[in-house]
CSV table of C-alpha atoms in Angstrom, one decimal:
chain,number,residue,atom,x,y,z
A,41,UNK,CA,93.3,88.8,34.8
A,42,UNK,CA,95.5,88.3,32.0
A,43,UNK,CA,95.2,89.7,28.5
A,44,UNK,CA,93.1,87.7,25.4
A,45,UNK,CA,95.6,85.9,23.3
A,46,UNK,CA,96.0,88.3,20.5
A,47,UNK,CA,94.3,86.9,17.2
A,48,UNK,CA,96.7,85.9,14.5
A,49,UNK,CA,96.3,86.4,10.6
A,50,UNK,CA,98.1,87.0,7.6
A,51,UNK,CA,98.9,90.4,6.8
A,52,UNK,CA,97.4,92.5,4.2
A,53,UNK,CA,98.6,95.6,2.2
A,54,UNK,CA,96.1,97.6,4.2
A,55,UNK,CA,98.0,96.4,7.3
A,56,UNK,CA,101.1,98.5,6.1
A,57,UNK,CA,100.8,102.0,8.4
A,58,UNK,CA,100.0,100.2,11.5
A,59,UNK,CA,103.3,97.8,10.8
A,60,UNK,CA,105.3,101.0,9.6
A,61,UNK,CA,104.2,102.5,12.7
A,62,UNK,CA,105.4,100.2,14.6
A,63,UNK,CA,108.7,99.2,12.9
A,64,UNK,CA,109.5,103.2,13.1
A,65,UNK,CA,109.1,103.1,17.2
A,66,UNK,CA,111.9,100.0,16.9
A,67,UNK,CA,114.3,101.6,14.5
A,68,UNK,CA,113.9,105.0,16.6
A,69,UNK,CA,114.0,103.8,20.0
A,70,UNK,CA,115.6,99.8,20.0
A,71,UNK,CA,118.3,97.8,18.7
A,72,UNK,CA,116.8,94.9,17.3
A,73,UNK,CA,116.6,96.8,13.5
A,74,UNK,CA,120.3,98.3,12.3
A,75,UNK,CA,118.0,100.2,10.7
A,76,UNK,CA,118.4,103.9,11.1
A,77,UNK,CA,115.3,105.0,8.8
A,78,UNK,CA,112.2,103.4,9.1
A,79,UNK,CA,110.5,101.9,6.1
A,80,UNK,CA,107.8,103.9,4.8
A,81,UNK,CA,103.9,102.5,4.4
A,82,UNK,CA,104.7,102.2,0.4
A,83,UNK,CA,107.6,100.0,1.2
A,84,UNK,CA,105.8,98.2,4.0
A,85,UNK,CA,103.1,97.4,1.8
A,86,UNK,CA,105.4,96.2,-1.1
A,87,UNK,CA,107.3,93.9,1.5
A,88,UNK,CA,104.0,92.3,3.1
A,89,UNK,CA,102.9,92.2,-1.0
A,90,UNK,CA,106.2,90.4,-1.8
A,91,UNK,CA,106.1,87.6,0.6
A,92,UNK,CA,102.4,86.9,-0.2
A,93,UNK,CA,103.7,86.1,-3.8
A,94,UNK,CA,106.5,84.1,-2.9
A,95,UNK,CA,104.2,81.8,-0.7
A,96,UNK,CA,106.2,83.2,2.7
A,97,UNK,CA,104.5,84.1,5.8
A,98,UNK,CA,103.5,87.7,7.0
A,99,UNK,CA,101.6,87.8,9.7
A,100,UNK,CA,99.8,90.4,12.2
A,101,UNK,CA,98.6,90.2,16.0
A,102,UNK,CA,95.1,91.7,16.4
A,103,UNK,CA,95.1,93.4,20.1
A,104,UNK,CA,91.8,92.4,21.9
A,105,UNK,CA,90.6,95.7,21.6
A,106,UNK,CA,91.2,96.1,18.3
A,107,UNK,CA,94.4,97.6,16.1
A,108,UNK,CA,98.2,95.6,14.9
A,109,UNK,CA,99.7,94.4,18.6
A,110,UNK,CA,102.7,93.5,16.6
A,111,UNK,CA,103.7,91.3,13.1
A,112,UNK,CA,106.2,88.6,12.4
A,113,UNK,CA,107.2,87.5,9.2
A,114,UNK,CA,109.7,84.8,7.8
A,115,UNK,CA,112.2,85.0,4.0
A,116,UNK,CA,114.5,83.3,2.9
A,117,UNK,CA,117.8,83.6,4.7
A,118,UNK,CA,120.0,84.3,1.5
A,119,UNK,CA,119.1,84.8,-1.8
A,120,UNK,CA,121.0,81.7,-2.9
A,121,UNK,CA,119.2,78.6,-4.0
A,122,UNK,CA,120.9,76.4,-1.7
A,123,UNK,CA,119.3,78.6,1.1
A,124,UNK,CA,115.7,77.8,-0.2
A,125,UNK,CA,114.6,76.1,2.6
A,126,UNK,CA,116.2,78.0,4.8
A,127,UNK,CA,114.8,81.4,6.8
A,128,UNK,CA,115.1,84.3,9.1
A,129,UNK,CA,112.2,85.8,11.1
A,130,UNK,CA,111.6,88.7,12.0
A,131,UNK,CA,108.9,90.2,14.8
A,132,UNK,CA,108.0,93.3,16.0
A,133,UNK,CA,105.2,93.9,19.0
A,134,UNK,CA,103.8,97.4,18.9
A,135,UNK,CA,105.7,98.9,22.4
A,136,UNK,CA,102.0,99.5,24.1
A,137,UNK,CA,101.6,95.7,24.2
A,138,UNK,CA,105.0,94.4,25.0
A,139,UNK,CA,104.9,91.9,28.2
A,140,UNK,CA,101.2,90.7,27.0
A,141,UNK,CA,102.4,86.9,24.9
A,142,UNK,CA,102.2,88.8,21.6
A,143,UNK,CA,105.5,88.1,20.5
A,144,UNK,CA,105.1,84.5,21.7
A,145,UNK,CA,102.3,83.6,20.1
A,146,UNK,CA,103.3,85.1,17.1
A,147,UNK,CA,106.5,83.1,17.0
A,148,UNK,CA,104.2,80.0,17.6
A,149,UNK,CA,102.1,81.3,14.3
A,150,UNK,CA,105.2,81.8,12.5
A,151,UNK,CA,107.1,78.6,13.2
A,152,UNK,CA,103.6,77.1,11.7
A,153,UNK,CA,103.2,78.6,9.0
A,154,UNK,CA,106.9,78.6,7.8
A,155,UNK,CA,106.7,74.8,8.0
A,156,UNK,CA,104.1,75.1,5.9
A,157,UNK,CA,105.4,77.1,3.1
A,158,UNK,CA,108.6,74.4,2.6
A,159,UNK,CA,110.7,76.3,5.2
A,160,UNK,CA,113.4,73.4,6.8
A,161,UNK,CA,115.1,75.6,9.4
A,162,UNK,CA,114.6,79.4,10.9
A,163,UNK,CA,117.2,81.4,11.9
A,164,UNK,CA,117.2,84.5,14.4
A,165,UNK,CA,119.2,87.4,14.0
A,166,UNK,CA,118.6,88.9,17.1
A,167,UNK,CA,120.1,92.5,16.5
A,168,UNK,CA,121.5,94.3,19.7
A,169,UNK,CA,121.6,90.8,21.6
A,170,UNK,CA,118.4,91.6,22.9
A,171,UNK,CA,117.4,89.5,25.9
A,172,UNK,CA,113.9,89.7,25.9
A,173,UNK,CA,114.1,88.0,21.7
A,174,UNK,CA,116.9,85.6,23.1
A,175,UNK,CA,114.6,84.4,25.7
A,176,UNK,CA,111.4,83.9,23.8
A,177,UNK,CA,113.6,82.2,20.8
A,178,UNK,CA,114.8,80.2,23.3
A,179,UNK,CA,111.7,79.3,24.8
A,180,UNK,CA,110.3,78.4,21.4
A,181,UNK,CA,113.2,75.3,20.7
A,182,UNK,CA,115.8,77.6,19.4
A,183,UNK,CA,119.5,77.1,19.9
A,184,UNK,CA,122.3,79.4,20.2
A,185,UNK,CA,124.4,79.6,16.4
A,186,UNK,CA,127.0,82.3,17.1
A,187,UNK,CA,127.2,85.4,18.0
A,188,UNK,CA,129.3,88.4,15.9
A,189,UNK,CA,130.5,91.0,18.3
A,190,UNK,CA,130.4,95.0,17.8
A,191,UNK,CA,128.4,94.2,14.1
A,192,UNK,CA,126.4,97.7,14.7
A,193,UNK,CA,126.8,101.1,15.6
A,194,UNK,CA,123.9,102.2,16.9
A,195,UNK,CA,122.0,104.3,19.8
A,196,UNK,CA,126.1,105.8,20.4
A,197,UNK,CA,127.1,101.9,21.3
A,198,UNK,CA,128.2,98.6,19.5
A,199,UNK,CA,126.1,96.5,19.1
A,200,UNK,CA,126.3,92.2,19.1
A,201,UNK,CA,124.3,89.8,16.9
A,202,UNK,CA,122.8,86.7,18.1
A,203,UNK,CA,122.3,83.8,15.8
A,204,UNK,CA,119.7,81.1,17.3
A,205,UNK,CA,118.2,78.6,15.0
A,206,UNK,CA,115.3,75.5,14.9
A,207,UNK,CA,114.5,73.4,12.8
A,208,UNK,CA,111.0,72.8,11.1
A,209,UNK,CA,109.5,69.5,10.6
A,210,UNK,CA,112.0,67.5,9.2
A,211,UNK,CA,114.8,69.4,9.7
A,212,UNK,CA,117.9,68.1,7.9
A,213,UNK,CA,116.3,64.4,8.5
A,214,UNK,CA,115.4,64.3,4.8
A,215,UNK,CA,116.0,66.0,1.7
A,216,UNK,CA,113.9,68.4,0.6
A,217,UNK,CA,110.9,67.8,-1.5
Protein backbone atom coordinates (compact mmCIF):
# COMPACT_ATOMS: atom_id res chain seq x y z
CA UNK A 1 0.00 0.00 0.00
CA UNK A 2 1.51 3.16 -0.79
CA UNK A 3 1.90 6.16 1.45
CA UNK A 4 -1.03 9.23 1.69
CA UNK A 5 0.12 12.10 -0.46
CA UNK A 6 1.65 14.36 2.06
CA UNK A 7 -0.63 17.57 2.61
CA UNK A 8 0.83 20.73 1.23
CA UNK A 9 0.64 24.31 2.94
CA UNK A 10 2.39 27.36 3.33
CA UNK A 11 4.88 27.52 5.91
CA UNK A 12 4.66 29.36 9.10
CA UNK A 13 7.21 30.79 11.60
CA UNK A 14 6.24 28.09 13.95
CA UNK A 15 7.25 25.64 11.13
CA UNK A 16 11.02 26.88 11.66
CA UNK A 17 12.68 23.89 14.09
CA UNK A 18 11.12 21.14 12.11
CA UNK A 19 12.60 22.89 8.75
CA UNK A 20 16.02 23.69 10.67
CA UNK A 21 15.90 20.16 11.69
CA UNK A 22 15.77 19.07 8.67
CA UNK A 23 17.99 21.37 6.65
CA UNK A 24 20.76 20.47 9.44
CA UNK A 25 20.47 16.53 8.50
CA UNK A 26 21.23 17.86 4.63
CA UNK A 27 24.05 20.31 5.33
CA UNK A 28 25.59 17.50 7.78
CA UNK A 29 25.11 14.50 5.86
CA UNK A 30 24.38 15.62 1.70
CA UNK A 31 25.60 17.63 -0.91
CA UNK A 32 22.73 19.42 -2.14
CA UNK A 33 23.40 22.63 0.47
CA UNK A 34 27.32 24.02 0.19
CA UNK A 35 26.31 24.79 3.30
CA UNK A 36 28.63 23.67 6.08
CA UNK A 37 26.55 25.19 9.12
CA UNK A 38 23.09 24.80 9.27
CA UNK A 39 20.76 27.67 9.67
CA UNK A 40 19.51 28.06 13.06
CA UNK A 41 15.46 28.10 14.00
CA UNK A 42 15.90 32.21 14.42
CA UNK A 43 17.13 32.33 10.93
CA UNK A 44 14.74 29.70 9.59
CA UNK A 45 11.98 31.55 10.88
CA UNK A 46 13.21 35.05 9.50
CA UNK A 47 13.68 33.25 5.97
CA UNK A 48 10.11 31.54 5.84
CA UNK A 49 9.04 35.39 7.46
CA UNK A 50 10.81 37.08 4.52
CA UNK A 51 9.33 35.32 1.66
CA UNK A 52 5.82 35.65 3.17
CA UNK A 53 6.40 39.46 2.79
CA UNK A 54 7.74 39.49 -0.49
CA UNK A 55 4.60 37.42 -1.84
CA UNK A 56 7.11 34.19 -2.62
CA UNK A 57 6.22 30.80 -1.85
CA UNK A 58 7.29 28.66 1.30
CA UNK A 59 5.84 25.79 1.61
CA UNK A 60 5.84 22.48 4.04
CA UNK A 61 4.81 18.70 3.47
CA UNK A 62 2.53 17.38 6.33
CA UNK A 63 3.58 13.51 6.72
CA UNK A 64 0.29 11.47 7.11
CA UNK A 65 1.00 10.88 10.52
CA UNK A 66 1.67 14.05 11.46
CA UNK A 67 5.10 16.33 11.64
CA UNK A 68 7.21 18.53 8.40
CA UNK A 69 7.99 15.52 5.66
CA UNK A 70 9.96 18.06 3.93
CA UNK A 71 9.63 22.06 2.54
CA UNK A 72 10.30 23.76 -0.72
CA UNK A 73 10.42 27.18 -1.32
CA UNK A 74 11.14 29.49 -4.40
CA UNK A 75 13.22 33.53 -4.54
CA UNK A 76 14.30 35.34 -6.75
CA UNK A 77 17.22 34.08 -8.67
CA UNK A 78 19.42 37.37 -8.37
CA UNK A 79 18.82 40.29 -6.57
CA UNK A 80 18.80 42.33 -9.76
CA UNK A 81 15.60 43.78 -11.12
CA UNK A 82 15.89 42.25 -14.41
CA UNK A 83 15.79 38.82 -12.51
CA UNK A 84 12.23 39.69 -11.08
CA UNK A 85 10.58 37.17 -12.66
CA UNK A 86 12.94 34.93 -12.46
CA UNK A 87 13.58 32.03 -9.47
CA UNK A 88 15.46 29.29 -7.87
CA UNK A 89 13.90 26.51 -5.72
CA UNK A 90 14.88 24.98 -3.28
CA UNK A 91 13.40 21.56 -1.40
CA UNK A 92 14.34 19.51 1.30
CA UNK A 93 12.38 16.10 2.44
CA UNK A 94 13.03 15.25 6.01
CA UNK A 95 15.58 11.81 5.35
CA UNK A 96 12.78 9.44 7.18
CA UNK A 97 10.44 10.14 4.25
CA UNK A 98 12.63 10.21 1.29
CA UNK A 99 11.30 7.57 -1.52
CA UNK A 100 7.52 8.42 -0.40
CA UNK A 101 6.44 11.42 -3.49
CA UNK A 102 7.19 14.14 -0.95
CA UNK A 103 9.63 15.93 -2.90
CA UNK A 104 7.38 15.48 -5.99
CA UNK A 105 4.52 16.74 -4.92
CA UNK A 106 6.10 19.44 -3.44
CA UNK A 107 7.76 20.50 -6.58
CA UNK A 108 4.19 20.25 -8.13
CA UNK A 109 2.97 22.80 -5.15
CA UNK A 110 5.83 24.94 -5.81
CA UNK A 111 5.79 25.25 -9.59
CA UNK A 112 1.96 26.37 -8.67
CA UNK A 113 2.33 28.59 -6.50
CA UNK A 114 5.40 30.40 -8.10
CA UNK A 115 3.32 30.97 -11.14
CA UNK A 116 1.15 32.48 -9.03
CA UNK A 117 3.22 35.03 -7.32
CA UNK A 118 4.53 36.62 -11.06
CA UNK A 119 7.37 34.01 -11.22
CA UNK A 120 8.15 33.49 -15.40
CA UNK A 121 10.91 30.83 -15.10
CA UNK A 122 12.51 28.51 -12.18
CA UNK A 123 15.81 27.47 -12.04
CA UNK A 124 17.51 24.48 -10.15
CA UNK A 125 20.64 24.54 -8.69
CA UNK A 126 21.09 21.08 -7.93
CA UNK A 127 24.24 21.16 -5.64
CA UNK A 128 26.50 17.95 -5.67
CA UNK A 129 24.76 16.89 -9.16
CA UNK A 130 22.46 14.98 -7.15
CA UNK A 131 20.62 12.39 -9.22
CA UNK A 132 17.71 11.77 -7.28
CA UNK A 133 16.94 16.20 -7.63
CA UNK A 134 18.05 15.77 -11.46
CA UNK A 135 15.51 13.19 -11.93
CA UNK A 136 12.47 14.57 -10.18
CA UNK A 137 13.37 18.12 -11.90
CA UNK A 138 13.44 16.37 -14.83
CA UNK A 139 10.34 14.66 -14.46
CA UNK A 140 8.57 17.89 -13.57
CA UNK A 141 9.41 19.63 -17.43
CA UNK A 142 12.76 20.81 -16.49
CA UNK A 143 15.69 21.04 -18.91
CA UNK A 144 19.32 20.78 -18.44
CA UNK A 145 21.06 24.67 -18.36
CA UNK A 146 24.68 23.92 -17.63
CA UNK A 147 26.60 22.37 -15.43
CA UNK A 148 29.81 24.11 -13.43
CA UNK A 149 32.35 21.44 -12.57
CA UNK A 150 34.27 21.07 -9.09
CA UNK A 151 32.14 24.53 -7.72
CA UNK A 152 32.26 22.88 -4.05
CA UNK A 153 34.40 21.37 -1.68
CA UNK A 154 32.58 19.42 0.35
CA UNK A 155 32.19 15.83 2.29
CA UNK A 156 36.42 15.61 1.25
CA UNK A 157 35.29 15.67 -2.65
CA UNK A 158 34.38 18.29 -5.43
CA UNK A 159 31.49 18.81 -6.05
CA UNK A 160 29.42 19.73 -9.70
CA UNK A 161 26.42 22.05 -10.02
CA UNK A 162 23.48 21.35 -12.13
CA UNK A 163 21.44 24.05 -13.71
CA UNK A 164 17.86 22.81 -14.96
CA UNK A 165 15.27 25.23 -15.66
CA UNK A 166 11.19 25.53 -16.74
CA UNK A 167 9.30 27.90 -17.57
CA UNK A 168 5.96 29.07 -15.77
CA UNK A 169 2.88 30.06 -17.60
CA UNK A 170 3.93 32.16 -20.17
CA UNK A 171 7.31 31.79 -20.16
CA UNK A 172 9.26 34.31 -22.32
CA UNK A 173 5.98 34.23 -24.71
CA UNK A 174 5.01 37.67 -23.28
CA UNK A 175 6.37 40.46 -21.46
CA UNK A 176 5.83 40.59 -18.16
CA UNK A 177 2.96 42.26 -16.53
Amino acid sequence: MAAPDPVIRSATPDDARAIAAIYAHHVAHGTASYDTEPRSTLATAALISEHRGKGWPFLVAEAAGGGIAGYAYASQFRPRAAYAWACEDSIYVAPTQHGRGVGRALLAALLDAAEASGFRTMVAVIGGAEPASVALHAAAGFVHAGRLVGMGWKHGRWLDTVYMQRPLGDGTASAPA
